[in-house]
Coordinates of C-alpha atoms (C1' of nucleotides) in Angstrom, one line a residue:
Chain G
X1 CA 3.5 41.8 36.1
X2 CA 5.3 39.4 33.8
X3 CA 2.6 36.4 32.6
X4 CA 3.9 33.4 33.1
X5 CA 4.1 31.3 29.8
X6 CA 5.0 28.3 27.6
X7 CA 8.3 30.0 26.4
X8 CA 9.3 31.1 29.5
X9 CA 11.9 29.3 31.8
X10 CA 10.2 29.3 34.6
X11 CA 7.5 27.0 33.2
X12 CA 7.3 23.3 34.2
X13 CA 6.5 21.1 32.1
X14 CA 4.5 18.1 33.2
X15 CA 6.0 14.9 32.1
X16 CA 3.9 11.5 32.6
X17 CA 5.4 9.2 35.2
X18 CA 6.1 6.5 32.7
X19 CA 8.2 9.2 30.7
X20 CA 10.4 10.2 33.7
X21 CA 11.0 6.7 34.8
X22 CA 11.9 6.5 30.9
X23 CA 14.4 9.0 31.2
X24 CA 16.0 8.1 34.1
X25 CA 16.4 4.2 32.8
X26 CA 17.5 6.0 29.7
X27 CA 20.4 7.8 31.7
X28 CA 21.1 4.7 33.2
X29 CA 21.7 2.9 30.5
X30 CA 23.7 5.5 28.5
X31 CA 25.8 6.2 31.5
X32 CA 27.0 2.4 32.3
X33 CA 24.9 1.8 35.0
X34 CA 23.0 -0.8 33.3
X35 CA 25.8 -2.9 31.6
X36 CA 24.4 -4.6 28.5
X37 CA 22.7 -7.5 28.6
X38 CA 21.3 -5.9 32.2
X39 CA 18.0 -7.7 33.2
X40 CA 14.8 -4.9 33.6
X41 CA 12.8 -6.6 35.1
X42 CA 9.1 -4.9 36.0
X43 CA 8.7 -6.1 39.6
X44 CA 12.6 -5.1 40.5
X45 CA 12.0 -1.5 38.6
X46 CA 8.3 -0.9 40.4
X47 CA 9.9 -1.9 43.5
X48 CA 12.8 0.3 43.4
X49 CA 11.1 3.6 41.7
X50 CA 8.1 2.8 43.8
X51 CA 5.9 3.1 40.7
X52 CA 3.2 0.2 39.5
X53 CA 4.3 -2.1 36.8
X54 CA 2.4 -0.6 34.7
X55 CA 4.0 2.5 34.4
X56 CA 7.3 0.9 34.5
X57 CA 6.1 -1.6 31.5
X58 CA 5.1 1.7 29.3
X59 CA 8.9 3.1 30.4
X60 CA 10.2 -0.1 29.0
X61 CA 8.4 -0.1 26.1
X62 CA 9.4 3.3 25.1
X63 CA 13.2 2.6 25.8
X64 CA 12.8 -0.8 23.3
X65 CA 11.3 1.4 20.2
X66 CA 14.2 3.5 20.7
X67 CA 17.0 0.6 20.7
X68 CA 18.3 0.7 23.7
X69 CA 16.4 -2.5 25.2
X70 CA 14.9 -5.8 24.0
X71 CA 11.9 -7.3 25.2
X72 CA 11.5 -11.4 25.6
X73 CA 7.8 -11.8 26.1
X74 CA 6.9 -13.2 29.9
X75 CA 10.5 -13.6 30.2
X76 CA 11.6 -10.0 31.2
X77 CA 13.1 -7.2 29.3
X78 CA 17.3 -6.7 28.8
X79 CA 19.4 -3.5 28.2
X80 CA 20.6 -4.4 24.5
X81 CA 23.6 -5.7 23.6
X82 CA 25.5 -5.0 20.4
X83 CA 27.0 -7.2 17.8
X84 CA 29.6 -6.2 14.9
X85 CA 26.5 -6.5 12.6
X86 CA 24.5 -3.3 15.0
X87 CA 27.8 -1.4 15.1
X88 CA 27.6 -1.9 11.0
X89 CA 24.1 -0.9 11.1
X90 CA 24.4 1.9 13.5
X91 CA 27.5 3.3 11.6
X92 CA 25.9 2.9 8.1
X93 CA 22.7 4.5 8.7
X94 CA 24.5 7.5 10.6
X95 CA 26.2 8.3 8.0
X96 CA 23.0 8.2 5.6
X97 CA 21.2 10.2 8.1
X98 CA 24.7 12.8 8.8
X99 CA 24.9 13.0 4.6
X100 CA 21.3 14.1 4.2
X101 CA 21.8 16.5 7.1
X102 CA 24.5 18.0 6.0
X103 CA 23.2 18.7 2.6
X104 CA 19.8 19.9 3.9
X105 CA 22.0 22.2 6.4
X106 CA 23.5 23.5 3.4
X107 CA 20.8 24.2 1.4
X108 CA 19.3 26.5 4.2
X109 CA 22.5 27.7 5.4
X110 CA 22.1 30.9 7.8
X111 CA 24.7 34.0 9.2
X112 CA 23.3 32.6 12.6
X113 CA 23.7 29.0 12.0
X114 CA 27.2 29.4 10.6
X115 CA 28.3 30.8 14.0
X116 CA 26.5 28.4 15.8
X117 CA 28.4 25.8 13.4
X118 CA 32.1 27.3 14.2
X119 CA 31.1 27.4 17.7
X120 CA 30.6 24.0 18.2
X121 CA 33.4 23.2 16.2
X122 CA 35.7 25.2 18.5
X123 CA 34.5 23.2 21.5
X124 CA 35.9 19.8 19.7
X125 CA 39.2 21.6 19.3
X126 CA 39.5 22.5 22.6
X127 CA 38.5 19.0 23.4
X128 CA 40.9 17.7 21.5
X129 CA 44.1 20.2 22.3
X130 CA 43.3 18.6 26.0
X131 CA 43.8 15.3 24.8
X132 CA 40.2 14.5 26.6
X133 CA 38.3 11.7 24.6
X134 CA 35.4 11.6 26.7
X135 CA 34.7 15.1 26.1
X136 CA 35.5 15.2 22.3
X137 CA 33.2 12.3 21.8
X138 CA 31.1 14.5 23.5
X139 CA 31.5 17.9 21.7
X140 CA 31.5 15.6 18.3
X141 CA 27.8 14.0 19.2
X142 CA 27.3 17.9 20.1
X143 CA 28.9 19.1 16.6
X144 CA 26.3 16.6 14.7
X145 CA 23.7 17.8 16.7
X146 CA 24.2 21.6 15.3
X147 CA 24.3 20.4 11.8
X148 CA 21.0 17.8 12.1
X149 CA 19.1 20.8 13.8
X150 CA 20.5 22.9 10.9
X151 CA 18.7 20.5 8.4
X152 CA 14.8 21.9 9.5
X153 CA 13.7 18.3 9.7
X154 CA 11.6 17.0 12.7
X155 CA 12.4 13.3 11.9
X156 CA 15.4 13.3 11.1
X157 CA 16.6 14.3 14.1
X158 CA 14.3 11.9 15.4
X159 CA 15.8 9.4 14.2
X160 CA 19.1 11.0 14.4
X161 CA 19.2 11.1 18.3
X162 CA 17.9 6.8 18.3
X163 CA 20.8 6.2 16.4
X164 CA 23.4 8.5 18.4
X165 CA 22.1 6.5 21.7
X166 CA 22.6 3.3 20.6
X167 CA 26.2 4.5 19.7
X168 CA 26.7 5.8 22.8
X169 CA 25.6 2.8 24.1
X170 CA 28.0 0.8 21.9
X171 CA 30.8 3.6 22.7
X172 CA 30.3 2.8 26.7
X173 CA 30.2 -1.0 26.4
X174 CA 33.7 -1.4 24.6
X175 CA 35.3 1.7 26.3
X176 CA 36.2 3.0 23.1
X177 CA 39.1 5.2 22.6
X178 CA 39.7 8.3 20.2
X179 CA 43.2 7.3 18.7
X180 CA 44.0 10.7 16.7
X181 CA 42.3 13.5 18.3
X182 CA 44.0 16.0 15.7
X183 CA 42.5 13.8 12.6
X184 CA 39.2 14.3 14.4
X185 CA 38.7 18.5 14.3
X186 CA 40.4 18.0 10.9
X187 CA 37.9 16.2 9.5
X188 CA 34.8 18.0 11.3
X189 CA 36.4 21.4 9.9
X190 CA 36.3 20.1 6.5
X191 CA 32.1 19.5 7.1
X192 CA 31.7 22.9 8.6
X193 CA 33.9 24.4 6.1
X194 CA 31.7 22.6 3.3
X195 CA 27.7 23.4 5.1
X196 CA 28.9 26.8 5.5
X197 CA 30.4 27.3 2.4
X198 CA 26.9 26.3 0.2
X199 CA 27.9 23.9 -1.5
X200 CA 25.7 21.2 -1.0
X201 CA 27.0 18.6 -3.2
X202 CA 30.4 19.0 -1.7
X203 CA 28.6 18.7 2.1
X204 CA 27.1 15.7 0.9
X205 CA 30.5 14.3 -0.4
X206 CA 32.3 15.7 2.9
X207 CA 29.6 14.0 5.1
X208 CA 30.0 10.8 3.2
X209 CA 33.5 10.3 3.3
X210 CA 33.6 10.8 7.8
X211 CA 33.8 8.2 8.8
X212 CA 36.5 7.6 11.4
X213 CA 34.8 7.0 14.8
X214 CA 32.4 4.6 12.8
X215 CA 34.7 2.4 10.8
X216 CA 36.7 2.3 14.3
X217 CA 33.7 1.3 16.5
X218 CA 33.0 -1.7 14.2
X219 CA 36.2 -3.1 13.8
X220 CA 36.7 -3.1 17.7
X221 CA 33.7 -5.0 17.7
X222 CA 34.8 -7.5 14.8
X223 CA 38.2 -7.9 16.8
X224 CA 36.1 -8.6 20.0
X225 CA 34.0 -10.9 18.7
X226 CA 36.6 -13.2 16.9
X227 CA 39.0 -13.6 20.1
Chain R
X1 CA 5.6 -38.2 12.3
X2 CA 6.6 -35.1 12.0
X3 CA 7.4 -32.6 14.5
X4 CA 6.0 -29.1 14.1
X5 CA 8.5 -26.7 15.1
X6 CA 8.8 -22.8 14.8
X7 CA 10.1 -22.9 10.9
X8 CA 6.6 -24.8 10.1
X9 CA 3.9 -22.9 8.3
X10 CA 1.3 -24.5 10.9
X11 CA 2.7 -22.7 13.8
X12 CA 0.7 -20.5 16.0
X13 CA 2.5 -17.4 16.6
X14 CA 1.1 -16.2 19.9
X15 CA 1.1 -12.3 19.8
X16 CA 0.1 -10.2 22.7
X17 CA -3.6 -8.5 22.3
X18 CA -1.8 -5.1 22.8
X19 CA 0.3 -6.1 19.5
X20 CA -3.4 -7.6 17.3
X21 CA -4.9 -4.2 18.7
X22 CA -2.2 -2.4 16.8
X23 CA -2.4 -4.4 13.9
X24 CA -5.7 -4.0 13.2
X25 CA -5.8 -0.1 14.5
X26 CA -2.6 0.5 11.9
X27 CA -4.6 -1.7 9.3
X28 CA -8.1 0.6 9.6
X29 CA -5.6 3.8 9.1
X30 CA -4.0 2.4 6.3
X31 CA -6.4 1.5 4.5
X32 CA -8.4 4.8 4.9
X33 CA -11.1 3.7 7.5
X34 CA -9.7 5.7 10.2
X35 CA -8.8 9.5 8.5
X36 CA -6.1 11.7 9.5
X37 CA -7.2 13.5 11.9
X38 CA -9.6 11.1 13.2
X39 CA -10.0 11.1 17.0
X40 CA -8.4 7.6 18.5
X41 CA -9.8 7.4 22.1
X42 CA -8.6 4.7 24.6
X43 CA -12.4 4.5 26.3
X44 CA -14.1 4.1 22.5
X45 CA -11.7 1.5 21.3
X46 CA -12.0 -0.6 24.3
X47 CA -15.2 -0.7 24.2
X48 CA -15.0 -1.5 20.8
X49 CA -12.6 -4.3 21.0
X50 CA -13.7 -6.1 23.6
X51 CA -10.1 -5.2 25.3
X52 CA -9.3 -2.9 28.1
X53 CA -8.1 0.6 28.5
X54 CA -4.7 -0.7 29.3
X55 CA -4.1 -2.7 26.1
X56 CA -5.5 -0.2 23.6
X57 CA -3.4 2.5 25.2
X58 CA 0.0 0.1 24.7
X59 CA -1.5 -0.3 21.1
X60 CA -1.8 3.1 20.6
X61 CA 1.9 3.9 22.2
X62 CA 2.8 1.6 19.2
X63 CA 0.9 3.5 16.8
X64 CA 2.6 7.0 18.2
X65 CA 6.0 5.5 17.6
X66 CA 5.4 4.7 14.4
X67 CA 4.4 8.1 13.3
X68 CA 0.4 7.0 12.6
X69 CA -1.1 8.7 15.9
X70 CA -0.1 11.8 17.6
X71 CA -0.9 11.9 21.2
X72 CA -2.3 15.0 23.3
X73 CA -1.8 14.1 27.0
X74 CA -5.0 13.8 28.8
X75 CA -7.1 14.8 25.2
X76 CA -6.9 11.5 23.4
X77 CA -4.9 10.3 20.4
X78 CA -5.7 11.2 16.6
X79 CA -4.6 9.9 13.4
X80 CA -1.9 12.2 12.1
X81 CA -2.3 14.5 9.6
X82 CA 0.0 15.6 7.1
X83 CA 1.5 18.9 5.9
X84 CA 3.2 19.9 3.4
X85 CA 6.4 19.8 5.5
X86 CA 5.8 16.4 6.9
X87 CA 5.7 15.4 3.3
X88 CA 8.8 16.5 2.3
X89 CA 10.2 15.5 5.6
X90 CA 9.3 11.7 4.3
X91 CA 10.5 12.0 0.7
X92 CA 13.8 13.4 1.6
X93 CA 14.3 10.4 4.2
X94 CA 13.0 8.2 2.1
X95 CA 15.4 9.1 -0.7
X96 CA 18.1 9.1 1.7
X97 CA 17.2 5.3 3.2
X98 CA 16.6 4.3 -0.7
X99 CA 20.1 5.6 -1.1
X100 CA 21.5 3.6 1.1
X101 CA 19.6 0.4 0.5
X102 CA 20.7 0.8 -3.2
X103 CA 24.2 0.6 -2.2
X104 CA 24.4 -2.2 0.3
X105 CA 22.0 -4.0 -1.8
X106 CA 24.7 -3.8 -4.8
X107 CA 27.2 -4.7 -2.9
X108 CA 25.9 -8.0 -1.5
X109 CA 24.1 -8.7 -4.9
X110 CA 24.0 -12.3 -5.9
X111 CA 21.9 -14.0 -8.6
X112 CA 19.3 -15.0 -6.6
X113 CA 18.7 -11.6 -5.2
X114 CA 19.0 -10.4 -8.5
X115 CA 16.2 -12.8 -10.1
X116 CA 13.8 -11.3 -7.2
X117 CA 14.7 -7.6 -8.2
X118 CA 13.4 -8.5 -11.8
X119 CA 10.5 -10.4 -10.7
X120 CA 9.5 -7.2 -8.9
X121 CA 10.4 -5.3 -11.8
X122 CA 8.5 -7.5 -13.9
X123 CA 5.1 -7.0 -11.3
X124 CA 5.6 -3.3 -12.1
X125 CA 5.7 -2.6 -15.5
X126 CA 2.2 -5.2 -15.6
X127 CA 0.4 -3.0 -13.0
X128 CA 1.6 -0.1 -15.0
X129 CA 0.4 -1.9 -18.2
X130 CA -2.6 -2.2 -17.3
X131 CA -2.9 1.7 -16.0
X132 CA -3.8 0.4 -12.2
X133 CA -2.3 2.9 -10.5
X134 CA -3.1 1.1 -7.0
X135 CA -1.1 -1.8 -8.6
X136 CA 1.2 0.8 -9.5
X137 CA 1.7 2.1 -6.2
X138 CA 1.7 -1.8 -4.6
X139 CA 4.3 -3.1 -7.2
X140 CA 6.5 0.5 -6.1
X141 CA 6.5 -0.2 -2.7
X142 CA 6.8 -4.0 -3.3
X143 CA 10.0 -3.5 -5.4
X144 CA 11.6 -0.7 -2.6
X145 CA 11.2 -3.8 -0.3
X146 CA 12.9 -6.3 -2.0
X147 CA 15.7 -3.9 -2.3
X148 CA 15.6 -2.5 0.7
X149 CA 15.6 -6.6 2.4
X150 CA 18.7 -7.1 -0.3
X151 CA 20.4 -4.9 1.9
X152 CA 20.9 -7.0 4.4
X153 CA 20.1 -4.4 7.5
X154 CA 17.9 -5.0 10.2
X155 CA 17.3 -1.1 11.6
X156 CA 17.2 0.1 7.5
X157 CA 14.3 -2.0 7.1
X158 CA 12.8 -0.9 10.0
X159 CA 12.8 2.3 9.4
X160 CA 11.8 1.9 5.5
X161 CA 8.7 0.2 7.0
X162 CA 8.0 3.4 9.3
X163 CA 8.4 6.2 6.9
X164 CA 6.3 3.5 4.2
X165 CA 3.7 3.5 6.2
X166 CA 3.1 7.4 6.4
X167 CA 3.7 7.6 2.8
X168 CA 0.8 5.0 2.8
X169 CA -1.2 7.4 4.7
X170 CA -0.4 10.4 2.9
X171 CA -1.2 9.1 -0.4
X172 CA -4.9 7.8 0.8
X173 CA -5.4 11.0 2.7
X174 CA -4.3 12.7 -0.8
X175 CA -5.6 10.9 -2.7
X176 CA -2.9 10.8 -5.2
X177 CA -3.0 9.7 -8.8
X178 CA 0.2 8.3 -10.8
X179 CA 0.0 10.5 -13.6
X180 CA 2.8 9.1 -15.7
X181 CA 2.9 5.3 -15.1
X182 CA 5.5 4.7 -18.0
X183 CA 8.0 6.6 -16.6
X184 CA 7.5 5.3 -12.9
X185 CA 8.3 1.7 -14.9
X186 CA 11.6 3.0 -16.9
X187 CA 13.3 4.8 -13.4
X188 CA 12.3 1.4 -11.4
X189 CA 14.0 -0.1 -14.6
X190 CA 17.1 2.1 -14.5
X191 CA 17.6 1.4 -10.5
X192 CA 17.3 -2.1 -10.8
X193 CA 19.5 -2.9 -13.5
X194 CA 22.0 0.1 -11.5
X195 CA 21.7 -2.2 -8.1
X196 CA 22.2 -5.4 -10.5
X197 CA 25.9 -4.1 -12.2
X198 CA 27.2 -4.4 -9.3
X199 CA 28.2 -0.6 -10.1
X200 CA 27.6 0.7 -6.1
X201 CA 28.1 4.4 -6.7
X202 CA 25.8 4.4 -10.2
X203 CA 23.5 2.6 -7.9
X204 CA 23.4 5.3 -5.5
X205 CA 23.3 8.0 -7.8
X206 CA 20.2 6.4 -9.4
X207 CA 18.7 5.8 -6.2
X208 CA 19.6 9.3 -5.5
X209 CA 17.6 10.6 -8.7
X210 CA 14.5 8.7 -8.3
X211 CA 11.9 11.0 -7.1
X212 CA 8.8 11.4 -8.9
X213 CA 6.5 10.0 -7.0
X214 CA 7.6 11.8 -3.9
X215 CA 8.2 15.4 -5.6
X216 CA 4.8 14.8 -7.4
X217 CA 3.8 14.3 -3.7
X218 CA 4.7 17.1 -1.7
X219 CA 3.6 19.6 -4.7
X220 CA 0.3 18.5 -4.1
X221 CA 0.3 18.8 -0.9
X222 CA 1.7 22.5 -1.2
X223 CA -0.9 23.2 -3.5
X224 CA -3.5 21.7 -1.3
X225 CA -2.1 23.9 1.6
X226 CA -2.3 27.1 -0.9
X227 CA -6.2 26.9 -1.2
Chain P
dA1 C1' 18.9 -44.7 29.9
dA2 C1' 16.1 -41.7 27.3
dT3 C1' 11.8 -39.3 26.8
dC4 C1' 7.7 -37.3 28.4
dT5 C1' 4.7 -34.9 31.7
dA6 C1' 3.3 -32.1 35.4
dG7 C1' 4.2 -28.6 38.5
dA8 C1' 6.4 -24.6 40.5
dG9 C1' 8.6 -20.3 40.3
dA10 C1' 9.5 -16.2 37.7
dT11 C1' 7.9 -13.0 35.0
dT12 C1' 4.8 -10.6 31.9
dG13 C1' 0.0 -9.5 30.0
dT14 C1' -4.6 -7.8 31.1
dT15 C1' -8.2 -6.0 33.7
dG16 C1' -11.3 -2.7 36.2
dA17 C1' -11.2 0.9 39.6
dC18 C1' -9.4 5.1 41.4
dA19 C1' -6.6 9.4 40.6
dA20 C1' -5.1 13.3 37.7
dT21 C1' -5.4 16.6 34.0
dC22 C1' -7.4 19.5 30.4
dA23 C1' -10.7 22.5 28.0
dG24 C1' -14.8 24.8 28.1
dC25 C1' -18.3 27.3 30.2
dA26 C1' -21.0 29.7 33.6
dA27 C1' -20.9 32.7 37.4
dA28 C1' -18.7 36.0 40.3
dA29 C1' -15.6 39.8 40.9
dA30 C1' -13.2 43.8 39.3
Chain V
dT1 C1' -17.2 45.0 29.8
dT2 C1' -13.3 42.2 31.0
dT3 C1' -11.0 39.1 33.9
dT4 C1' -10.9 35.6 37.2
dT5 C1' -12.5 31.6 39.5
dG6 C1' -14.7 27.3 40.1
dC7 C1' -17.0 23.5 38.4
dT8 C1' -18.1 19.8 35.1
dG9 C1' -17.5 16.5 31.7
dA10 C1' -14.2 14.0 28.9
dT11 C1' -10.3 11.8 28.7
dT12 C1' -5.9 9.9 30.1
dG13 C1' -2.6 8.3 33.8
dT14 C1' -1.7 5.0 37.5
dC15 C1' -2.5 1.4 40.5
dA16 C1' -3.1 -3.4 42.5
dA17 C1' -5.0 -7.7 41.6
dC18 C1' -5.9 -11.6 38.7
dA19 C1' -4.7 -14.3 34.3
dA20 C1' -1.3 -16.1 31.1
dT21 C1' 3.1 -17.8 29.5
dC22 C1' 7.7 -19.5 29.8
dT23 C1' 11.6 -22.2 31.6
dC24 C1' 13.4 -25.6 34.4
dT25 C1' 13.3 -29.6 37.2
dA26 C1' 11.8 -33.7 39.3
dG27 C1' 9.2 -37.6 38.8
dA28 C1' 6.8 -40.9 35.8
dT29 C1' 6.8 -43.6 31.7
dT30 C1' 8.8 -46.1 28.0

DNA sequence: AATCTAGAGATTGTTGACAATCAGCAAAAA
DNA sequence: TTTTTGCTGATTGTCAACAATCTCTAGATT
C-alpha cells in the first residue's frame, strides 16, 4: 500500500482562502478581465467571492506587493496601470535580472538542463513557424523561466516571476504585437547556444544585448502616451 | 499666513497602525532586538502593542514580503534566518541591482547628483578614518543609496531597499567585522568617480567588480555552516 | 461671487469572537 | 514493540460589526 505523501501528486495542498482569492484576482488581472485602472473594491470582491473583507483585504494586499495593484488608503484599491516610465522600469530590471540568470545558468550548467534548455527553445520555434504571437510570447516567458530556474536562486526567480506579471500585464493592456517572429527564436538560440556552451561571460553579454520585446513594449507606450 | 500643505515639514502623515506595527517590528529586527529565528506570534505582539490580531498579522504579511519573517501556516511567524545560500543569493542580486543602478545612474548624471555622490564618498572614507566599522557599514549603504536614487527607478529602489535590509540582518546576525576598511574606501572611490565620467559601461564594470563586503560575507557564513 | 463648513455616502481600517489547522502526546489497538 | 487514533493546547484563519478617513456637495458665511 502506497503512503500517501508531500511529493506525491495526489496530495492537496491547503492554500489559505486569502491566497486563492489571490490567485484567482491574479488570473483576472493577467487575463484582461480586470482592465487597468479596474476598481477592487473590498465590499464588491466579499460580495461576489462570498468571502469577508478581510480575507479579500489580505488578497489585495498580496496582489499590491507584487505590482499588479495600487492601493489609495479609504479610497479603494485599482488594478495598476502602466506608464512609459514602468514599461522602462520593467524592461530595465528584466534584463538585469535575465543577465544574472543567464550567467548563474551557465556557471552551473547541466546534461539535463541543457535539454531542458533546447526543449523550450524548440517550442518558441514552433510558435513562431505558426506565425502565433500569443503563443510565442508565451513559450518566450516559458524559455526565461527554464533559464531563471537554471540559475539555483530562490529570489531571483522571485523576483523574476513580479517582473514577468507586470509585463504581462503591460503586454495585455496595449495588445502588443510580435513584429518579426523569426528575429525572435534567432535571438533566444543565440542565449541557449551561449548558457549551454559555458561560457559565462558570453551569456552575460548575449543576455544583455536581448532586448527586442522590451525596447518594443516601451516605445508603444511612449507613442501612446504622446498622441 | 501661511498654508500648510503636503510639501511642508509640519505635516502629519497619517499611516495606518498595521503600517507603524511594521515599522517598528522591522526596526526591533534590524537592529538585533528580535534574532533570526526568533518566534513572531500574532497573539504575543497584540498583546504587546496594544493592537489586535488583525493588524499585527497585516504587519507581519508586510514583514514576509520583505524577506524579514517567514511564515509557517497555523505555527506562527519567525524572523528569518540565514544560510549560506541565502547569503549568496543576496550578494549576487545585490551586485546585479548595483550594476544596474551604476549604469542608469551614469547616464542621467548631472552635477548636482554628482556633488552628492562625493559627499557620500567623503562620509566614507571619515568613518573608515576613524576605524568605525558601523560607520563603515552606514556610510556603504548610505553611498549605494544615493546611487541607487541617481538612478532614477522607482522598482530598483525598491528592491535595493528589500535585499538591504536582509543584508542588514545578516550582518547583525553575523556579526561581521570590516576587516580592511581602506580598501572598502578606494573601490567606493573607484565606482564613484566610474558613475561620475559619464563612462556607463566602465561604470558597470566597476560596479560589477565591487564585492568585498559581500564575498567576505558569504565565506563567513560558509565557514559558520562548516562547524 | 468666492470661500468655508458641515454632513452624507463610499470605502477602508480595526476589533473581538468564532472556526480551522497543526504538532505533540497519551492511550488504545495490532 | 510498533502503529494508529484521539485529544489537547497553541496558534492562525475568517468573520461580522464598529470605527475612521476621504471626497464631494449643498448650504452658510464673508
Amino acid at each position: 500500500m502506497k503512503k500517501v505523501n508531500q511529493q506525491s501528486t495526489l496530495t492537496i495542498t491547503p492554500r489559505s482562502l486569502d491566497m486563492q482569492a489571490a490567485d484567482l484576482l491574479r488570473e483576472q488581472i493577467l487575463s484582461g478581465s480586470f482592465a487597468p485602472g479596474t476598481r477592487l473594491l473590498e465590499v464588491d470582491l466579499s460580495a461576489q467571492f462570498g468571502l469577508s473583507r478581510g480575507t479579500i483585504r489580505s488578497a489585495l494586499q498580496q496582489l499590491t506587493h507584487e505590482g499588479l495593484a495600487v492601493q489609495y488608503p479609504y479610497r479603494g484599491c485599482a488594478v495598476c496601470s502602466l506608464s512609459a516610465q514602468d514599461a522602462w522600469e520593467l524592461y530595465t530590471l528584466r534584463q538585469a535580472l535575465e543577465t544574472l540568470a543567464a550567467r548563474l545558468a551557465c556557471d552551473q550548467i547541466t546534461p539535463e538542463r541543457s535539454q531542458r534548455l533546447q526543449a523550450a527553445l524548440s517550442q518558441l520555434a514552433n510558435a513562431a513557424s505558426q506565425q502565433n504571437w500569443r503563443e510565442v510570447a508565451e513559450a518566450d516567458f516559458a524559455l526565461h523561466q527554464v533559464i531563471v530556474q537554471a540559475a539555483g536562486h530562490r529570489r531571483l526567480q522571485a523576483q523574476y516571476k513580479v517582473v514577468e506579471q507586470q509585463i504581462r500585464l503591460y503586454i495585455i493592456s496595449c495588445n502588443a504585437l510580435y513584429s518579426d517572429l523569426d528575429q525572435i527564436v534567432a535571438e533566444h538560440q543565440h542565449l541557449v547556444n551561449a548558457i549551454i556552451s559555458g561560457d559565462a561571460t558570453l551569456a552575460e553579454q548575449v543576455a544583455k544585448s536581448h532586448n527586442t520585446d522590451g525596447e518594443m513594449l516601451v516605445e508603444q507606450l511612449r507613442q501612446a502616451e504622446v498622441v
